[in-house]
mmCIF file of C-alpha atoms in Angstrom:
data_model
loop_
_atom_site.group_PDB
_atom_site.id
_atom_site.type_symbol
_atom_site.label_atom_id
_atom_site.label_comp_id
_atom_site.label_asym_id
_atom_site.label_seq_id
_atom_site.Cartn_x
_atom_site.Cartn_y
_atom_site.Cartn_z
ATOM 1 C CA MET G 1099 -9.313 9.145 -37.590
ATOM 2 C CA THR G 1100 -6.411 11.161 -38.920
ATOM 3 C CA GLU G 1101 -6.999 9.689 -42.746
ATOM 4 C CA LEU G 1102 -4.434 6.925 -43.554
ATOM 5 C CA GLN G 1103 -1.541 7.082 -45.309
ATOM 6 C CA GLU G 1104 0.011 4.893 -48.210
ATOM 7 C CA VAL G 1105 3.036 4.240 -47.265
ATOM 8 C CA GLN G 1106 5.313 2.079 -49.447
ATOM 9 C CA ILE G 1107 6.889 -0.940 -48.501
ATOM 10 C CA THR G 1108 10.364 -2.434 -49.401
ATOM 11 C CA GLU G 1109 11.340 -5.548 -48.298
ATOM 12 C CA GLU G 1110 14.382 -5.082 -46.319
ATOM 13 C CA LYS G 1111 17.537 -7.840 -45.025
ATOM 14 C CA PRO G 1112 16.867 -7.467 -41.146
ATOM 15 C CA LEU G 1113 20.124 -7.650 -39.616
ATOM 16 C CA LEU G 1114 20.794 -10.725 -38.432
ATOM 17 C CA LYS G 1115 18.069 -12.674 -39.819
ATOM 18 C CA ALA G 1116 18.300 -16.692 -38.319
ATOM 19 C CA PRO G 1117 16.863 -19.405 -40.499
ATOM 20 C CA GLY G 1118 14.296 -19.940 -40.669
ATOM 21 C CA GLY G 1119 13.469 -18.213 -36.817
ATOM 22 C CA PRO G 1120 13.148 -14.834 -35.768
ATOM 23 C CA ASP G 1121 15.367 -12.383 -36.242
ATOM 24 C CA PRO G 1122 17.455 -12.821 -32.397
ATOM 25 C CA GLY G 1123 18.453 -9.349 -33.001
ATOM 26 C CA LYS G 1124 22.537 -7.776 -32.021
ATOM 27 C CA LYS G 1125 23.350 -5.875 -28.631
ATOM 28 C CA HIS G 1126 25.417 -2.258 -28.261
ATOM 29 C CA GLN G 1127 25.556 -1.099 -24.965
ATOM 30 C CA VAL G 1128 25.322 1.825 -24.863
ATOM 31 C CA GLU G 1129 27.157 4.644 -22.561
ATOM 32 C CA THR G 1130 25.095 7.353 -20.692
ATOM 33 C CA PRO G 1131 25.215 9.891 -17.875
ATOM 34 C CA TYR G 1132 24.376 6.988 -15.792
ATOM 35 C CA GLY G 1133 25.913 4.159 -16.508
ATOM 36 C CA ILE G 1134 26.087 1.896 -19.382
ATOM 37 C CA VAL G 1135 22.799 0.232 -20.452
ATOM 38 C CA THR G 1136 22.323 -3.009 -22.744
ATOM 39 C CA ILE G 1137 20.006 -2.290 -26.128
ATOM 40 C CA THR G 1138 18.260 -4.772 -28.216
ATOM 41 C CA ILE G 1139 18.280 -4.260 -32.481
ATOM 42 C CA HIS G 1140 15.793 -5.886 -35.237
ATOM 43 C CA GLY G 1141 15.500 -4.696 -38.343
ATOM 44 C CA THR G 1142 17.034 -2.532 -40.679
ATOM 45 C CA PRO G 1143 15.400 1.420 -40.271
ATOM 46 C CA LYS G 1144 12.791 2.433 -42.939
ATOM 47 C CA PRO G 1145 12.207 5.528 -44.124
ATOM 48 C CA LYS G 1146 10.426 8.716 -42.474
ATOM 49 C CA ARG G 1147 9.225 5.495 -39.407
ATOM 50 C CA PRO G 1148 9.601 5.432 -36.490
ATOM 51 C CA ALA G 1149 11.073 2.977 -34.388
ATOM 52 C CA ILE G 1150 9.191 1.096 -31.731
ATOM 53 C CA LEU G 1151 11.356 1.112 -28.188
ATOM 54 C CA THR G 1152 10.345 -1.750 -25.064
ATOM 55 C CA TYR G 1153 11.242 -1.164 -22.294
ATOM 56 C CA HIS G 1154 10.568 -4.199 -19.910
ATOM 57 C CA ASP G 1155 8.865 -3.961 -15.962
ATOM 58 C CA VAL G 1156 10.527 -5.274 -12.640
ATOM 59 C CA GLY G 1157 11.988 -8.769 -12.489
ATOM 60 C CA GLN G 1158 12.401 -9.178 -16.048
ATOM 61 C CA ASN G 1159 14.510 -8.379 -19.673
ATOM 62 C CA HIS G 1160 13.178 -8.485 -22.140
ATOM 63 C CA HIS G 1161 12.904 -11.863 -23.782
ATOM 64 C CA SER G 1162 10.444 -12.805 -20.790
ATOM 65 C CA CYS G 1163 9.105 -10.154 -21.665
ATOM 66 C CA PHE G 1164 8.242 -8.422 -25.071
ATOM 67 C CA ASP G 1165 9.578 -11.815 -26.561
ATOM 68 C CA THR G 1166 6.008 -14.182 -26.746
ATOM 69 C CA LEU G 1167 4.425 -10.534 -28.011
ATOM 70 C CA PHE G 1168 7.583 -9.526 -30.380
ATOM 71 C CA HIS G 1169 7.059 -13.899 -31.615
ATOM 72 C CA PHE G 1170 3.657 -13.776 -31.958
ATOM 73 C CA GLU G 1171 3.428 -14.605 -35.745
ATOM 74 C CA ASP G 1172 0.519 -12.263 -36.761
ATOM 75 C CA MET G 1173 2.827 -9.652 -34.352
ATOM 76 C CA GLN G 1174 5.556 -9.989 -38.225
ATOM 77 C CA GLU G 1175 3.211 -8.011 -40.252
ATOM 78 C CA ILE G 1176 3.562 -4.828 -38.267
ATOM 79 C CA ILE G 1177 7.026 -5.063 -36.931
ATOM 80 C CA LYS G 1178 8.482 -5.386 -40.543
ATOM 81 C CA ASN G 1179 8.042 -1.998 -40.711
ATOM 82 C CA PHE G 1180 9.265 -0.633 -38.243
ATOM 83 C CA VAL G 1181 12.974 -0.769 -36.227
ATOM 84 C CA VAL G 1182 12.105 -2.222 -32.671
ATOM 85 C CA ILE G 1183 15.151 -1.549 -30.088
ATOM 86 C CA HIS G 1184 14.509 -3.959 -27.052
ATOM 87 C CA VAL G 1185 16.323 -1.260 -23.547
ATOM 88 C CA ASP G 1186 17.493 -3.790 -20.689
ATOM 89 C CA ALA G 1187 17.514 -2.115 -17.632
ATOM 90 C CA PRO G 1188 20.239 -1.423 -17.002
ATOM 91 C CA GLY G 1189 21.873 -4.497 -14.481
ATOM 92 C CA MET G 1190 18.870 -6.932 -15.951
ATOM 93 C CA GLU G 1191 20.164 -7.977 -19.463
ATOM 94 C CA GLU G 1192 20.757 -12.295 -19.226
ATOM 95 C CA GLY G 1193 23.953 -12.731 -18.060
ATOM 96 C CA ALA G 1194 24.065 -9.480 -16.410
ATOM 97 C CA PRO G 1195 27.064 -10.003 -12.955
ATOM 98 C CA ALA G 1196 25.940 -8.097 -10.002
ATOM 99 C CA PHE G 1197 26.175 -4.345 -8.796
ATOM 100 C CA PRO G 1198 28.504 -3.961 -6.842
ATOM 101 C CA LEU G 1199 27.695 -3.563 -3.266
ATOM 102 C CA GLY G 1200 26.878 0.641 -2.488
ATOM 103 C CA TYR G 1201 26.254 0.837 -6.128
ATOM 104 C CA GLN G 1202 23.644 3.601 -6.394
ATOM 105 C CA TYR G 1203 21.506 2.424 -9.400
ATOM 106 C CA PRO G 1204 19.552 5.070 -11.231
ATOM 107 C CA SER G 1205 16.307 6.008 -10.128
ATOM 108 C CA LEU G 1206 12.826 5.807 -12.948
ATOM 109 C CA ASP G 1207 13.826 9.071 -13.364
ATOM 110 C CA GLN G 1208 17.070 8.583 -14.946
ATOM 111 C CA LEU G 1209 16.290 5.747 -16.213
ATOM 112 C CA ALA G 1210 14.213 7.367 -18.270
ATOM 113 C CA ASP G 1211 16.884 10.014 -19.454
ATOM 114 C CA MET G 1212 18.832 7.620 -20.669
ATOM 115 C CA ILE G 1213 16.811 7.023 -23.668
ATOM 116 C CA PRO G 1214 18.191 10.529 -25.513
ATOM 117 C CA CYS G 1215 21.714 8.250 -25.663
ATOM 118 C CA ILE G 1216 19.913 5.266 -27.325
ATOM 119 C CA LEU G 1217 18.218 7.773 -29.781
ATOM 120 C CA GLN G 1218 21.296 9.433 -30.269
ATOM 121 C CA TYR G 1219 23.884 5.892 -30.782
ATOM 122 C CA VAL G 1220 20.570 4.564 -33.303
ATOM 123 C CA ASN G 1221 20.021 7.886 -35.151
ATOM 124 C CA PHE G 1222 16.082 7.904 -34.587
ATOM 125 C CA THR G 1223 14.840 10.616 -33.729
ATOM 126 C CA SER G 1224 11.018 9.206 -32.598
ATOM 127 C CA ILE G 1225 9.690 6.451 -31.193
ATOM 128 C CA ILE G 1226 7.027 4.369 -30.769
ATOM 129 C CA GLY G 1227 7.487 3.104 -27.314
ATOM 130 C CA ILE G 1228 6.064 0.348 -26.092
ATOM 131 C CA GLY G 1229 6.042 -0.421 -21.628
ATOM 132 C CA VAL G 1230 5.048 -2.116 -18.679
ATOM 133 C CA GLY G 1231 5.045 -1.586 -15.007
ATOM 134 C CA ALA G 1232 8.491 0.122 -14.343
ATOM 135 C CA GLY G 1233 9.086 0.222 -18.053
ATOM 136 C CA ALA G 1234 5.508 1.806 -18.559
ATOM 137 C CA TYR G 1235 6.593 4.614 -16.071
ATOM 138 C CA VAL G 1236 10.121 5.338 -17.700
ATOM 139 C CA LEU G 1237 8.279 5.795 -20.870
ATOM 140 C CA ALA G 1238 5.984 8.138 -19.996
ATOM 141 C CA ARG G 1239 8.760 10.083 -17.616
ATOM 142 C CA TYR G 1240 10.144 10.647 -20.631
ATOM 143 C CA SER G 1241 7.816 11.245 -23.311
ATOM 144 C CA LEU G 1242 6.260 13.829 -20.610
ATOM 145 C CA THR G 1243 9.806 15.483 -20.807
ATOM 146 C CA HIS G 1244 10.267 14.689 -24.570
ATOM 147 C CA ALA G 1245 7.482 14.734 -26.062
ATOM 148 C CA ASP G 1246 8.431 15.936 -29.486
ATOM 149 C CA THR G 1247 10.125 12.520 -29.875
ATOM 150 C CA VAL G 1248 7.008 10.408 -28.696
ATOM 151 C CA GLU G 1249 4.473 9.342 -32.327
ATOM 152 C CA GLY G 1250 2.562 7.254 -29.735
ATOM 153 C CA LEU G 1251 2.487 5.343 -26.129
ATOM 154 C CA VAL G 1252 1.791 1.512 -25.512
ATOM 155 C CA LEU G 1253 1.412 1.600 -21.580
ATOM 156 C CA ILE G 1254 0.585 -1.630 -19.708
ATOM 157 C CA ASN G 1255 0.339 -2.229 -16.234
ATOM 158 C CA ILE G 1256 1.177 2.098 -15.550
ATOM 159 C CA ASP G 1257 1.043 3.569 -12.356
ATOM 160 C CA PRO G 1258 1.575 6.847 -12.428
ATOM 161 C CA ASN G 1259 1.183 7.193 -9.007
ATOM 162 C CA ALA G 1260 3.877 7.830 -6.735
ATOM 163 C CA LYS G 1261 3.949 5.674 -3.542
ATOM 164 C CA GLY G 1262 1.614 7.232 -0.583
ATOM 165 C CA TRP G 1263 2.197 6.988 3.370
ATOM 166 C CA MET G 1264 -0.206 4.311 3.661
ATOM 167 C CA ASP G 1265 1.997 1.984 0.573
ATOM 168 C CA TRP G 1266 4.724 2.441 2.147
ATOM 169 C CA ALA G 1267 4.251 1.158 5.374
ATOM 170 C CA ALA G 1268 2.131 -1.949 3.556
ATOM 171 C CA HIS G 1269 5.143 -2.167 1.888
ATOM 172 C CA LYS G 1270 7.938 -1.916 4.046
ATOM 173 C CA LEU G 1271 5.237 -4.518 5.929
ATOM 174 C CA THR G 1272 5.470 -7.495 3.638
ATOM 175 C CA GLY G 1273 8.933 -6.935 2.661
ATOM 176 C CA LEU G 1274 9.848 -7.968 7.229
ATOM 177 C CA THR G 1275 7.843 -11.391 6.092
ATOM 178 C CA SER G 1276 8.290 -12.271 1.934
ATOM 179 C CA SER G 1277 11.502 -12.183 0.131
ATOM 180 C CA ILE G 1278 12.269 -8.976 -2.776
ATOM 181 C CA SER G 1279 11.373 -12.674 -5.735
ATOM 182 C CA GLU G 1280 7.789 -13.112 -3.713
ATOM 183 C CA MET G 1281 6.632 -9.641 -3.617
ATOM 184 C CA ILE G 1282 8.025 -9.336 -6.900
ATOM 185 C CA MET G 1283 6.051 -12.049 -8.133
ATOM 186 C CA GLY G 1284 2.605 -10.125 -6.742
ATOM 187 C CA HIS G 1285 3.884 -6.872 -8.172
ATOM 188 C CA LEU G 1286 3.510 -9.354 -12.420
ATOM 189 C CA PHE G 1287 0.939 -11.853 -11.070
ATOM 190 C CA SER G 1288 -3.024 -11.641 -10.045
ATOM 191 C CA THR G 1289 -3.740 -12.686 -6.442
ATOM 192 C CA GLU G 1290 -5.735 -15.570 -9.742
ATOM 193 C CA GLU G 1291 -2.360 -16.393 -11.412
ATOM 194 C CA LEU G 1292 -0.686 -17.180 -7.860
ATOM 195 C CA SER G 1293 -3.302 -19.300 -5.844
ATOM 196 C CA LYS G 1294 -3.763 -21.645 -9.234
ATOM 197 C CA ASN G 1295 0.439 -21.972 -9.762
ATOM 198 C CA THR G 1296 0.610 -21.398 -13.370
ATOM 199 C CA GLU G 1297 2.696 -22.078 -15.616
ATOM 200 C CA MET G 1298 3.698 -18.954 -16.798
ATOM 201 C CA VAL G 1299 4.137 -18.109 -12.411
ATOM 202 C CA GLN G 1300 6.339 -21.317 -11.887
ATOM 203 C CA GLN G 1301 8.335 -20.269 -14.907
ATOM 204 C CA GLN G 1302 8.546 -16.573 -14.154
ATOM 205 C CA ARG G 1303 9.475 -17.928 -10.211
ATOM 206 C CA GLU G 1304 11.674 -20.014 -11.191
ATOM 207 C CA ILE G 1305 13.306 -17.318 -13.521
ATOM 208 C CA LEU G 1306 13.882 -15.099 -10.356
ATOM 209 C CA SER G 1307 15.000 -17.720 -7.445
ATOM 210 C CA HIS G 1308 17.902 -18.462 -9.888
ATOM 211 C CA ALA G 1309 18.898 -14.883 -11.574
ATOM 212 C CA THR G 1310 23.366 -14.724 -10.750
ATOM 213 C CA ASN G 1311 21.508 -10.984 -10.463
ATOM 214 C CA LEU G 1312 18.887 -10.878 -8.280
ATOM 215 C CA PRO G 1313 20.494 -7.937 -5.837
ATOM 216 C CA ASN G 1314 20.719 -6.022 -9.519
ATOM 217 C CA ILE G 1315 16.561 -6.400 -9.347
ATOM 218 C CA GLN G 1316 16.256 -5.904 -6.129
ATOM 219 C CA LEU G 1317 17.643 -1.778 -6.835
ATOM 220 C CA TYR G 1318 15.562 -1.778 -10.462
ATOM 221 C CA TRP G 1319 12.865 -2.877 -7.533
ATOM 222 C CA SER G 1320 13.139 -0.179 -4.930
ATOM 223 C CA SER G 1321 13.415 2.587 -7.241
ATOM 224 C CA TYR G 1322 10.354 1.384 -8.845
ATOM 225 C CA ASN G 1323 9.102 2.833 -5.467
ATOM 226 C CA SER G 1324 10.799 4.820 -5.119
ATOM 227 C CA ARG G 1325 8.806 6.705 -8.057
ATOM 228 C CA ARG G 1326 7.427 10.222 -8.694
ATOM 229 C CA ASP G 1327 3.667 11.428 -9.161
ATOM 230 C CA LEU G 1328 3.621 11.652 -12.297
ATOM 231 C CA SER G 1329 0.913 14.404 -11.775
ATOM 232 C CA LEU G 1330 -1.116 13.936 -14.454
ATOM 233 C CA GLU G 1331 -4.279 16.050 -14.541
ATOM 234 C CA ARG G 1332 -6.699 16.584 -17.555
ATOM 235 C CA GLY G 1333 -7.476 19.635 -19.556
ATOM 236 C CA GLY G 1334 -3.644 20.207 -17.750
ATOM 237 C CA ASP G 1335 -0.134 21.359 -18.835
ATOM 238 C CA ILE G 1336 1.283 18.202 -17.067
ATOM 239 C CA THR G 1337 -0.447 15.121 -20.279
ATOM 240 C CA PHE G 1338 0.704 13.109 -23.090
ATOM 241 C CA LYS G 1339 0.804 14.936 -26.334
ATOM 242 C CA CYS G 1340 0.324 11.699 -28.339
ATOM 243 C CA PRO G 1341 -1.925 8.931 -28.784
ATOM 244 C CA VAL G 1342 -1.660 6.440 -26.177
ATOM 245 C CA MET G 1343 -3.369 2.853 -24.987
ATOM 246 C CA LEU G 1344 -3.754 1.976 -22.035
ATOM 247 C CA VAL G 1345 -3.517 -2.024 -21.019
ATOM 248 C CA VAL G 1346 -4.151 -4.066 -18.525
ATOM 249 C CA GLY G 1347 -5.406 -7.082 -17.172
ATOM 250 C CA ASP G 1348 -9.071 -8.324 -15.586
ATOM 251 C CA GLN G 1349 -8.312 -8.446 -12.040
ATOM 252 C CA ALA G 1350 -4.673 -7.530 -12.684
ATOM 253 C CA PRO G 1351 -2.414 -5.874 -9.611
ATOM 254 C CA HIS G 1352 -2.462 -2.551 -11.119
ATOM 255 C CA GLU G 1353 -6.183 -2.003 -12.980
ATOM 256 C CA ASP G 1354 -6.997 -0.365 -10.183
ATOM 257 C CA ALA G 1355 -3.983 2.076 -10.763
ATOM 258 C CA VAL G 1356 -4.800 1.928 -14.858
ATOM 259 C CA VAL G 1357 -8.061 3.246 -14.572
ATOM 260 C CA GLU G 1358 -7.374 6.067 -13.039
ATOM 261 C CA CYS G 1359 -3.865 7.220 -14.656
ATOM 262 C CA ASN G 1360 -6.801 7.064 -17.584
ATOM 263 C CA SER G 1361 -9.614 9.475 -15.992
ATOM 264 C CA LYS G 1362 -6.330 11.822 -16.239
ATOM 265 C CA LEU G 1363 -5.614 11.080 -19.498
ATOM 266 C CA ASP G 1364 -7.396 13.737 -22.733
ATOM 267 C CA PRO G 1365 -10.390 10.921 -24.284
ATOM 268 C CA THR G 1366 -9.809 12.320 -27.539
ATOM 269 C CA GLN G 1367 -5.673 10.680 -27.119
ATOM 270 C CA THR G 1368 -6.583 7.651 -24.762
ATOM 271 C CA SER G 1369 -7.353 4.381 -25.303
ATOM 272 C CA PHE G 1370 -8.576 2.556 -22.880
ATOM 273 C CA LEU G 1371 -7.602 -1.102 -23.087
ATOM 274 C CA LYS G 1372 -8.673 -4.199 -20.192
ATOM 275 C CA MET G 1373 -9.359 -7.376 -21.476
ATOM 276 C CA ALA G 1374 -10.723 -10.749 -20.099
ATOM 277 C CA ASP G 1375 -8.527 -13.695 -18.951
ATOM 278 C CA SER G 1376 -5.058 -12.508 -19.332
ATOM 279 C CA GLY G 1377 -4.083 -12.096 -15.772
ATOM 280 C CA GLY G 1378 -0.966 -9.497 -14.539
ATOM 281 C CA GLN G 1379 0.748 -10.446 -17.525
ATOM 282 C CA PRO G 1380 -1.253 -9.710 -20.506
ATOM 283 C CA GLN G 1381 0.679 -9.467 -23.528
ATOM 284 C CA LEU G 1382 2.597 -12.468 -22.373
ATOM 285 C CA THR G 1383 -1.060 -14.536 -22.416
ATOM 286 C CA GLN G 1384 -2.968 -12.983 -24.832
ATOM 287 C CA PRO G 1385 -0.635 -11.581 -27.744
ATOM 288 C CA GLY G 1386 -3.209 -12.762 -30.250
ATOM 289 C CA LYS G 1387 -5.601 -9.799 -29.010
ATOM 290 C CA LEU G 1388 -2.576 -6.892 -28.004
ATOM 291 C CA THR G 1389 -1.337 -7.361 -32.079
ATOM 292 C CA GLU G 1390 -4.403 -7.057 -32.946
ATOM 293 C CA ALA G 1391 -5.117 -3.196 -30.676
ATOM 294 C CA PHE G 1392 -2.247 -2.554 -31.699
ATOM 295 C CA LYS G 1393 -2.443 -3.205 -35.265
ATOM 296 C CA TYR G 1394 -5.266 -0.438 -34.890
ATOM 297 C CA PHE G 1395 -3.275 1.733 -32.383
ATOM 298 C CA VAL G 1396 -0.135 2.303 -35.411
ATOM 299 C CA GLN G 1397 -2.650 2.366 -38.514
ATOM 300 C CA GLY G 1398 -4.683 5.845 -35.834
ATOM 301 C CA MET G 1399 -0.917 7.172 -36.413
ATOM 302 C CA GLY G 1400 -0.913 6.987 -39.836
ATOM 303 C CA TYR G 1401 1.589 4.390 -40.980
ATOM 304 C CA MET G 1402 0.876 0.889 -42.050
ATOM 305 C CA ALA G 1403 -2.018 0.954 -44.849
ATOM 306 C CA SER G 1404 -5.435 -1.379 -45.560
ATOM 307 C CA SER G 1405 -3.773 -3.030 -48.052
ATOM 308 C CA CYS G 1406 -0.694 -3.480 -45.889
ATOM 309 C CA MET G 1407 -2.364 -5.482 -43.562
ATOM 310 C CA THR G 1408 -4.461 -8.561 -45.437
ATOM 311 C CA ARG G 1409 -3.038 -11.590 -43.889
ATOM 312 C CA LEU G 1410 -3.776 -10.544 -41.466
ATOM 313 C CA SER G 1411 -6.789 -10.062 -41.788
ATOM 314 C CA ARG G 1412 -7.541 -13.672 -43.378
ATOM 315 C CA SER G 1413 -5.694 -15.190 -40.000
ATOM 316 C CA ARG G 1414 -8.485 -13.553 -37.601
ATOM 317 C CA THR G 1415 -10.178 -15.779 -35.566
ATOM 318 C CA ALA G 1416 -12.581 -13.622 -33.741
ATOM 319 C CA SER G 1417 -14.623 -10.772 -35.017
ATOM 320 C CA LEU G 1418 -14.644 -7.406 -33.372
ATOM 321 C CA SER G 1419 -18.215 -6.203 -32.862
ATOM 322 C CA SER G 1420 -18.793 -2.820 -31.401
ATOM 323 C CA ALA G 1421 -21.562 -1.048 -28.992
ATOM 324 C CA ALA G 1422 -22.267 2.416 -28.041
ATOM 325 C CA SER G 1423 -21.603 2.420 -24.152
ATOM 326 C CA GLY G 1424 -25.058 3.654 -22.627
ATOM 327 C CA ASP G 1425 -22.998 5.594 -19.393
ATOM 328 C CA GLY G 1426 -23.829 9.677 -19.711
ATOM 329 C CA ASN G 1427 -19.801 9.890 -18.096
ATOM 330 C CA ARG G 1428 -19.034 7.606 -20.827
ATOM 331 C CA SER G 1429 -21.191 8.777 -24.087
ATOM 332 C CA ARG G 1430 -17.873 9.252 -26.416
ATOM 333 C CA SER G 1431 -15.795 6.310 -25.265
ATOM 334 C CA ARG G 1432 -16.658 2.818 -27.535
ATOM 335 C CA THR G 1433 -16.467 -0.238 -25.779
ATOM 336 C CA LEU G 1434 -15.437 -3.662 -28.419
ATOM 337 C CA SER G 1435 -15.788 -7.594 -26.939
ATOM 338 C CA GLN G 1436 -15.205 -10.776 -28.610
ATOM 339 C CA SER G 1437 -17.316 -12.519 -30.924
ATOM 340 C CA SER G 1438 -17.688 -16.104 -32.704
ATOM 341 C CA GLU G 1439 -20.036 -13.858 -34.700
ATOM 342 C CA ALA G 1440 -18.317 -13.456 -39.081
ATOM 343 C CA GLY G 1441 -17.926 -9.246 -39.493
ATOM 344 C CA ALA G 1442 -15.387 -7.340 -41.109
ATOM 345 C CA PRO G 1443 -13.269 -4.896 -38.069
ATOM 346 C CA GLN G 1444 -13.930 -1.616 -37.497
ATOM 347 C CA PRO G 1445 -10.360 0.229 -36.704
ATOM 348 C CA PRO G 1446 -11.598 2.083 -32.953
ATOM 349 C CA ALA G 1447 -11.539 5.401 -33.052
ATOM 350 C CA PRO G 1448 -8.523 7.427 -30.703
ATOM 351 C CA THR G 1449 -11.115 8.090 -28.168
ATOM 352 C CA MET G 1450 -13.216 4.573 -26.592
ATOM 353 C CA GLU G 1451 -12.488 1.897 -23.982
ATOM 354 C CA VAL G 1452 -12.276 -1.697 -24.598
ATOM 355 C CA SER G 1453 -12.940 -4.591 -23.384
ATOM 356 C CA CYS G 1454 -11.926 -8.122 -24.590
#
């Protein structure tokens, strides 16, 4: 692991800080060649720091996708050191009106091509990207074409593959018997979550059933299902040039796709976090575990020395214990699991698989 850099942290007053509550952020509308995109900015610029830029999944906006994670108490220790830019895909922001009939929604590649306009608008030269589902694909595509502006990627539920003919036929058949809302629910949640009708499932179904921008959501969904293959290849020319953390829930709808994506990436640059009991939305169901992993990810990039993380370390309710993998094909990986035994956590190496 690269040596951590000691960074001087200065307390700066965030923009629009609400007394006694989370920073509500400041909304901006950015013009791009493919339409207007809404962003929400939290915090003030920090010298020589990238911005954390998020991109949500289909059927969500930045609030429903990321508020649970970014409002999590321990996450505040991390994000106070960065500007956070939440991107809402066109027509997905709260209160967005439905696009007119016949509106040509951007492809996922075109959504990725909007990001340079966002960075130019906010005057940032680099980002750490956090994306979920379709948003993970958008950030991955952007990273492949603008590698010099991406310092790290956290990709949750990414499917790097284009839909094959069998997938396309199954999707069309499902569309004949299921509503758009139900297809999106199956994209967001595991079969077990849907059968148990968990509170989170009920909330998401309620959001979709009352969404005035449901036609827009359908357009985003169609763009996702028309995505191109990222054509990632381990050791090939098409690969990420930055550290990557892949995240997926155990038994989640996209588990196989994320495992396959992991097999195509450079193991010295990639961490793979498979989270038990987290369902299809680990950033919502397990924000504590994801915060812990993100802390180590950022530290591994040389930001936030240990002295800046004392409160977070004290607040942990579980420790991480490591066990070397005995599988020859994964001899360079390490598996970490949640343990109730006391012990100081060790930051994970860049080449590792994590189960927690």
